[in-house]
Amino acid sequence: MTDPMRPLGLSLWQLIAFRPMFKAGGRLFVDVAQNLASPAGRAALLVAMGQHDPLIKDALETIIGRGNFSTSDLPPAPPSPPPIEADPAIVQDLIQASQTALEALRQNIQSRSGSDLLDFILDDIQQLKKRMLHPKNMSAIMAGINASSWINGKMKEWLGENNVADALSQSAPNNVTSEMGLGLLHVTDVIRPYPEVIDYLQHTKDDDLLAGLLRLEGGKEVRAAFDAYLQKYGMRCAGEIDITRTRWSERPGILVPLILSNLKNQELNAGHRKFEQGRQEAAQKEQDLLDRLSLLPDGAEKAKETKRMVAILRDFIGYREYPKYSIVCHLFAYKQALLKEAERLVQAGVISAKEDIYYFTFEELRTSNLDPRLIGKRKAEYERYESLTPPRVITSDGEIIQGKYKHENLPARALAGLAVSSGIAEGRARVIFNLEDAEITEGDILVTTFTDPSWTPSFVSIKGLVTEVGGLMTHGAVIAREYGLPAVVGVEHATRLIKDGQWIRVNGTAGYIEILEKIT
């Protein structure tokens, strides 16, 4: 999330986040000074950043190299979640518990108002965090990640093959984010037989998009498909950790460019075929590995252990996406209730428009410390923040530390990044900053600043992914592996250095981009 956030979004995410976050330039940063001051904390942080963002790691190593900071001991780290064995029922139980809590929230929040509402939200956030940090939930999240690391390490050691877990992760079950992309393909299939609906979607600018469908042949069926999709995914949007961002349920027209792209690029039942193809390729890859391992010394034991770890990977890697989905569902329930409260504030003459509450912090709303004069000031600040590019690493003194990649033997003029999904793809670069402007053709390579789950529906048509920020376990990387898309993230200034329409090559195995100059 590199965009600025409004005060309500900033303050609410500070409450939800699992460690303290600090504001600068309308963004949230993590203070790692205490980590750096402890030898153990320093080592753990560098390992984590090596996987998350090598440029941050390199910048931190520059700071460490100066040696001019005090040392202290970190508090003891929380115990690691207990190991877990393959069992699909574990994930199903966790998802059901999450859904039960969400339904209770939706029921109980409706009757709240005033300080009672804000206190209720604060309490729900604490309960939400408690569920997220429960050992069973943490074990399920970490199981897939740890299995992926084990598989990649052992297959490199035993077979000399890199990033094997990428292929094994394709079409993993229970991934609510990858299912979201395939789900929009189903909505597209419902629309496909109705020319009137297609023409309407191509030309309407109506904010009340769904109501207009009912006047058309097939509109009732399409409206039902839209409603079902939005019931499950309508709380999502670009920059979704910011409660003030417009959700798909609030403006379904955001999805129209993606649907039109699907109509142009995908055939009937493409969602089912893509999922089944990925599942089969993952199964074939597993069998290939087991066959090769069985020929090695102690091959039977190595194959047995690998089969066990692949089962854990398949059962749990998809669940890594669910906790974020659950958090965003809660955020949307909070938003709907807060906007009702805002309408009361408008009627009372406290604010002039309900969106003005976005410029107060959560605590200001909770204590009714609302000074209308702050609204204009904070709107101007937000506009100024939008023009800023946030650094990866900044010191308390305001010094920006730049990191560098340490790739060896890169092709001339290649752009270095972090390899997060294996394979090589060539295609036309589509440099896109806003999903609403997305005009994607089958085989394009998406180039953007960052992706969160809201970008997933565009992944069904692309051939590869390039982002300026991201890591091995950020959403774009996880879904790229599930869909079998080569991906490189953390490519500095990618959206400036790569021109829209250029022909590029993405090497998701070695971690670099080549610009092949040709523009189409």
PDB file of C-alpha atoms in Angstrom, residues 24-146:
ATOM      1  CA  ALA A  24       4.592  10.061   7.827  1.00  0.00           C
ATOM      2  CA  GLY A  25       3.438  11.784   4.664  1.00  0.00           C
ATOM      3  CA  GLY A  26      -0.016  10.241   4.880  1.00  0.00           C
ATOM      4  CA  ARG A  27       1.435   6.715   4.973  1.00  0.00           C
ATOM      5  CA  LEU A  28       2.080   4.169   7.693  1.00  0.00           C
ATOM      6  CA  PHE A  29       5.593   3.022   8.531  1.00  0.00           C
ATOM      7  CA  VAL A  30       6.952   0.430  10.958  1.00  0.00           C
ATOM      8  CA  ASP A  31       9.693   1.553  13.353  1.00  0.00           C
ATOM      9  CA  VAL A  32      12.386  -1.158  13.357  1.00  0.00           C
ATOM     10  CA  ALA A  33      14.900   0.687  15.556  1.00  0.00           C
ATOM     11  CA  GLN A  34      14.419  -1.750  18.425  1.00  0.00           C
ATOM     12  CA  ASN A  35      14.858  -4.722  16.095  1.00  0.00           C
ATOM     13  CA  LEU A  36      18.126  -3.281  14.796  1.00  0.00           C
ATOM     14  CA  ALA A  37      19.422  -2.640  18.301  1.00  0.00           C
ATOM     15  CA  SER A  38      19.259  -6.342  19.188  1.00  0.00           C
ATOM     16  CA  PRO A  39      21.640  -8.791  17.466  1.00  0.00           C
ATOM     17  CA  ALA A  40      18.936 -11.468  17.371  1.00  0.00           C
ATOM     18  CA  GLY A  41      16.285  -9.004  16.219  1.00  0.00           C
ATOM     19  CA  ARG A  42      18.623  -7.640  13.548  1.00  0.00           C
ATOM     20  CA  ALA A  43      19.303 -11.092  12.120  1.00  0.00           C
ATOM     21  CA  ALA A  44      15.606 -12.042  12.081  1.00  0.00           C
ATOM     22  CA  LEU A  45      14.638  -8.746  10.439  1.00  0.00           C
ATOM     23  CA  LEU A  46      17.213  -9.145   7.665  1.00  0.00           C
ATOM     24  CA  VAL A  47      16.044 -12.679   6.913  1.00  0.00           C
ATOM     25  CA  ALA A  48      12.426 -11.502   6.738  1.00  0.00           C
ATOM     26  CA  MET A  49      13.275  -8.521   4.512  1.00  0.00           C
ATOM     27  CA  GLY A  50      15.331 -10.724   2.210  1.00  0.00           C
ATOM     28  CA  GLN A  51      12.092 -12.540   1.384  1.00  0.00           C
ATOM     29  CA  HIS A  52       9.807  -9.527   1.586  1.00  0.00           C
ATOM     30  CA  ASP A  53      11.822  -6.812  -0.151  1.00  0.00           C
ATOM     31  CA  PRO A  54      15.577  -7.164  -0.847  1.00  0.00           C
ATOM     32  CA  LEU A  55      15.877  -3.407  -1.386  1.00  0.00           C
ATOM     33  CA  ILE A  56      14.754  -2.792   2.198  1.00  0.00           C
ATOM     34  CA  LYS A  57      17.207  -5.447   3.368  1.00  0.00           C
ATOM     35  CA  ASP A  58      20.090  -3.783   1.538  1.00  0.00           C
ATOM     36  CA  ALA A  59      19.168  -0.356   2.930  1.00  0.00           C
ATOM     37  CA  LEU A  60      19.040  -1.776   6.444  1.00  0.00           C
ATOM     38  CA  GLU A  61      22.437  -3.391   5.943  1.00  0.00           C
ATOM     39  CA  THR A  62      23.793   0.054   5.056  1.00  0.00           C
ATOM     40  CA  ILE A  63      22.490   1.400   8.370  1.00  0.00           C
ATOM     41  CA  ILE A  64      23.838  -1.587  10.304  1.00  0.00           C
ATOM     42  CA  GLY A  65      27.217  -1.119   8.644  1.00  0.00           C
ATOM     43  CA  ARG A  66      27.521   2.326  10.207  1.00  0.00           C
ATOM     44  CA  GLY A  67      27.399   0.793  13.664  1.00  0.00           C
ATOM     45  CA  ASN A  68      26.377   4.064  15.272  1.00  0.00           C
ATOM     46  CA  PHE A  69      23.331   2.987  17.243  1.00  0.00           C
ATOM     47  CA  SER A  70      22.903   1.705  20.762  1.00  0.00           C
ATOM     48  CA  THR A  71      22.188  -1.916  21.545  1.00  0.00           C
ATOM     49  CA  SER A  72      19.430  -3.329  23.689  1.00  0.00           C
ATOM     50  CA  ASP A  73      17.565  -6.565  24.152  1.00  0.00           C
ATOM     51  CA  LEU A  74      14.279  -7.203  22.453  1.00  0.00           C
ATOM     52  CA  PRO A  75      11.518  -8.692  24.568  1.00  0.00           C
ATOM     53  CA  PRO A  76      11.329 -12.468  24.082  1.00  0.00           C
ATOM     54  CA  ALA A  77       9.767 -13.435  20.769  1.00  0.00           C
ATOM     55  CA  PRO A  78       6.358 -15.112  21.005  1.00  0.00           C
ATOM     56  CA  PRO A  79       6.585 -18.887  20.656  1.00  0.00           C
ATOM     57  CA  SER A  80       6.330 -20.233  17.127  1.00  0.00           C
ATOM     58  CA  PRO A  81       2.937 -21.716  16.279  1.00  0.00           C
ATOM     59  CA  PRO A  82       2.901 -25.504  16.696  1.00  0.00           C
ATOM     60  CA  PRO A  83       3.514 -27.586  13.557  1.00  0.00           C
ATOM     61  CA  ILE A  84       0.468 -28.866  11.773  1.00  0.00           C
ATOM     62  CA  GLU A  85      -0.277 -31.890   9.600  1.00  0.00           C
ATOM     63  CA  ALA A  86      -2.259 -31.955   6.368  1.00  0.00           C
ATOM     64  CA  ASP A  87      -5.975 -31.853   7.149  1.00  0.00           C
ATOM     65  CA  PRO A  88      -8.481 -29.920   4.989  1.00  0.00           C
ATOM     66  CA  ALA A  89     -10.957 -29.880   7.900  1.00  0.00           C
ATOM     67  CA  ILE A  90      -8.720 -27.455   9.837  1.00  0.00           C
ATOM     68  CA  VAL A  91      -9.092 -24.748   7.191  1.00  0.00           C
ATOM     69  CA  GLN A  92     -12.816 -25.357   6.842  1.00  0.00           C
ATOM     70  CA  ASP A  93     -13.279 -24.997  10.611  1.00  0.00           C
ATOM     71  CA  LEU A  94     -11.321 -21.722  10.657  1.00  0.00           C
ATOM     72  CA  ILE A  95     -13.303 -20.311   7.750  1.00  0.00           C
ATOM     73  CA  GLN A  96     -16.597 -21.288   9.400  1.00  0.00           C
ATOM     74  CA  ALA A  97     -15.562 -19.648  12.681  1.00  0.00           C
ATOM     75  CA  SER A  98     -14.634 -16.480  10.795  1.00  0.00           C
ATOM     76  CA  GLN A  99     -17.985 -16.427   8.991  1.00  0.00           C
ATOM     77  CA  THR A 100     -19.881 -16.935  12.252  1.00  0.00           C
ATOM     78  CA  ALA A 101     -18.066 -13.992  13.857  1.00  0.00           C
ATOM     79  CA  LEU A 102     -18.749 -11.822  10.800  1.00  0.00           C
ATOM     80  CA  GLU A 103     -22.473 -12.610  10.832  1.00  0.00           C
ATOM     81  CA  ALA A 104     -22.630 -11.730  14.519  1.00  0.00           C
ATOM     82  CA  LEU A 105     -20.893  -8.425  13.802  1.00  0.00           C
ATOM     83  CA  ARG A 106     -23.323  -7.562  11.009  1.00  0.00           C
ATOM     84  CA  GLN A 107     -26.284  -8.297  13.264  1.00  0.00           C
ATOM     85  CA  ASN A 108     -25.017  -6.531  16.379  1.00  0.00           C
ATOM     86  CA  ILE A 109     -23.603  -3.384  14.803  1.00  0.00           C
ATOM     87  CA  GLN A 110     -26.893  -2.270  13.257  1.00  0.00           C
ATOM     88  CA  SER A 111     -28.470  -0.983  16.453  1.00  0.00           C
ATOM     89  CA  ARG A 112     -25.401   0.983  17.583  1.00  0.00           C
ATOM     90  CA  SER A 113     -24.862   4.724  17.307  1.00  0.00           C
ATOM     91  CA  GLY A 114     -22.785   7.497  18.813  1.00  0.00           C
ATOM     92  CA  SER A 115     -20.014   6.605  21.251  1.00  0.00           C
ATOM     93  CA  ASP A 116     -21.637   3.189  21.743  1.00  0.00           C
ATOM     94  CA  LEU A 117     -20.928   2.395  18.068  1.00  0.00           C
ATOM     95  CA  LEU A 118     -17.294   3.495  18.286  1.00  0.00           C
ATOM     96  CA  ASP A 119     -16.736   1.504  21.480  1.00  0.00           C
ATOM     97  CA  PHE A 120     -18.389  -1.523  19.864  1.00  0.00           C
ATOM     98  CA  ILE A 121     -16.055  -1.281  16.838  1.00  0.00           C
ATOM     99  CA  LEU A 122     -13.043  -0.961  19.125  1.00  0.00           C
ATOM    100  CA  ASP A 123     -14.077  -4.086  21.009  1.00  0.00           C
ATOM    101  CA  ASP A 124     -14.710  -6.006  17.783  1.00  0.00           C
ATOM    102  CA  ILE A 125     -11.211  -5.101  16.541  1.00  0.00           C
ATOM    103  CA  GLN A 126      -9.739  -6.586  19.718  1.00  0.00           C
ATOM    104  CA  GLN A 127     -11.754  -9.780  19.261  1.00  0.00           C
ATOM    105  CA  LEU A 128     -10.750  -9.938  15.588  1.00  0.00           C
ATOM    106  CA  LYS A 129      -7.056  -9.615  16.458  1.00  0.00           C
ATOM    107  CA  LYS A 130      -7.405 -12.269  19.163  1.00  0.00           C
ATOM    108  CA  ARG A 131      -8.801 -14.723  16.587  1.00  0.00           C
ATOM    109  CA  MET A 132      -6.066 -13.837  14.105  1.00  0.00           C
ATOM    110  CA  LEU A 133      -3.318 -14.432  16.670  1.00  0.00           C
ATOM    111  CA  HIS A 134      -4.824 -17.676  17.980  1.00  0.00           C
ATOM    112  CA  PRO A 135      -2.226 -20.486  17.703  1.00  0.00           C
ATOM    113  CA  LYS A 136      -4.515 -22.591  15.511  1.00  0.00           C
ATOM    114  CA  ASN A 137      -4.977 -19.736  13.045  1.00  0.00           C
ATOM    115  CA  MET A 138      -1.278 -18.819  13.033  1.00  0.00           C
ATOM    116  CA  SER A 139      -0.330 -22.470  12.537  1.00  0.00           C
ATOM    117  CA  ALA A 140      -2.618 -22.713   9.509  1.00  0.00           C
ATOM    118  CA  ILE A 141      -1.175 -19.518   7.998  1.00  0.00           C
ATOM    119  CA  MET A 142       2.429 -20.572   8.579  1.00  0.00           C
ATOM    120  CA  ALA A 143       1.962 -24.215   7.537  1.00  0.00           C
ATOM    121  CA  GLY A 144       1.726 -23.440   3.836  1.00  0.00           C
ATOM    122  CA  ILE A 145       4.509 -20.861   3.978  1.00  0.00           C
ATOM    123  CA  ASN A 146       6.847 -23.222   5.848  1.00  0.00           C
TER     124      ASN A 146
END
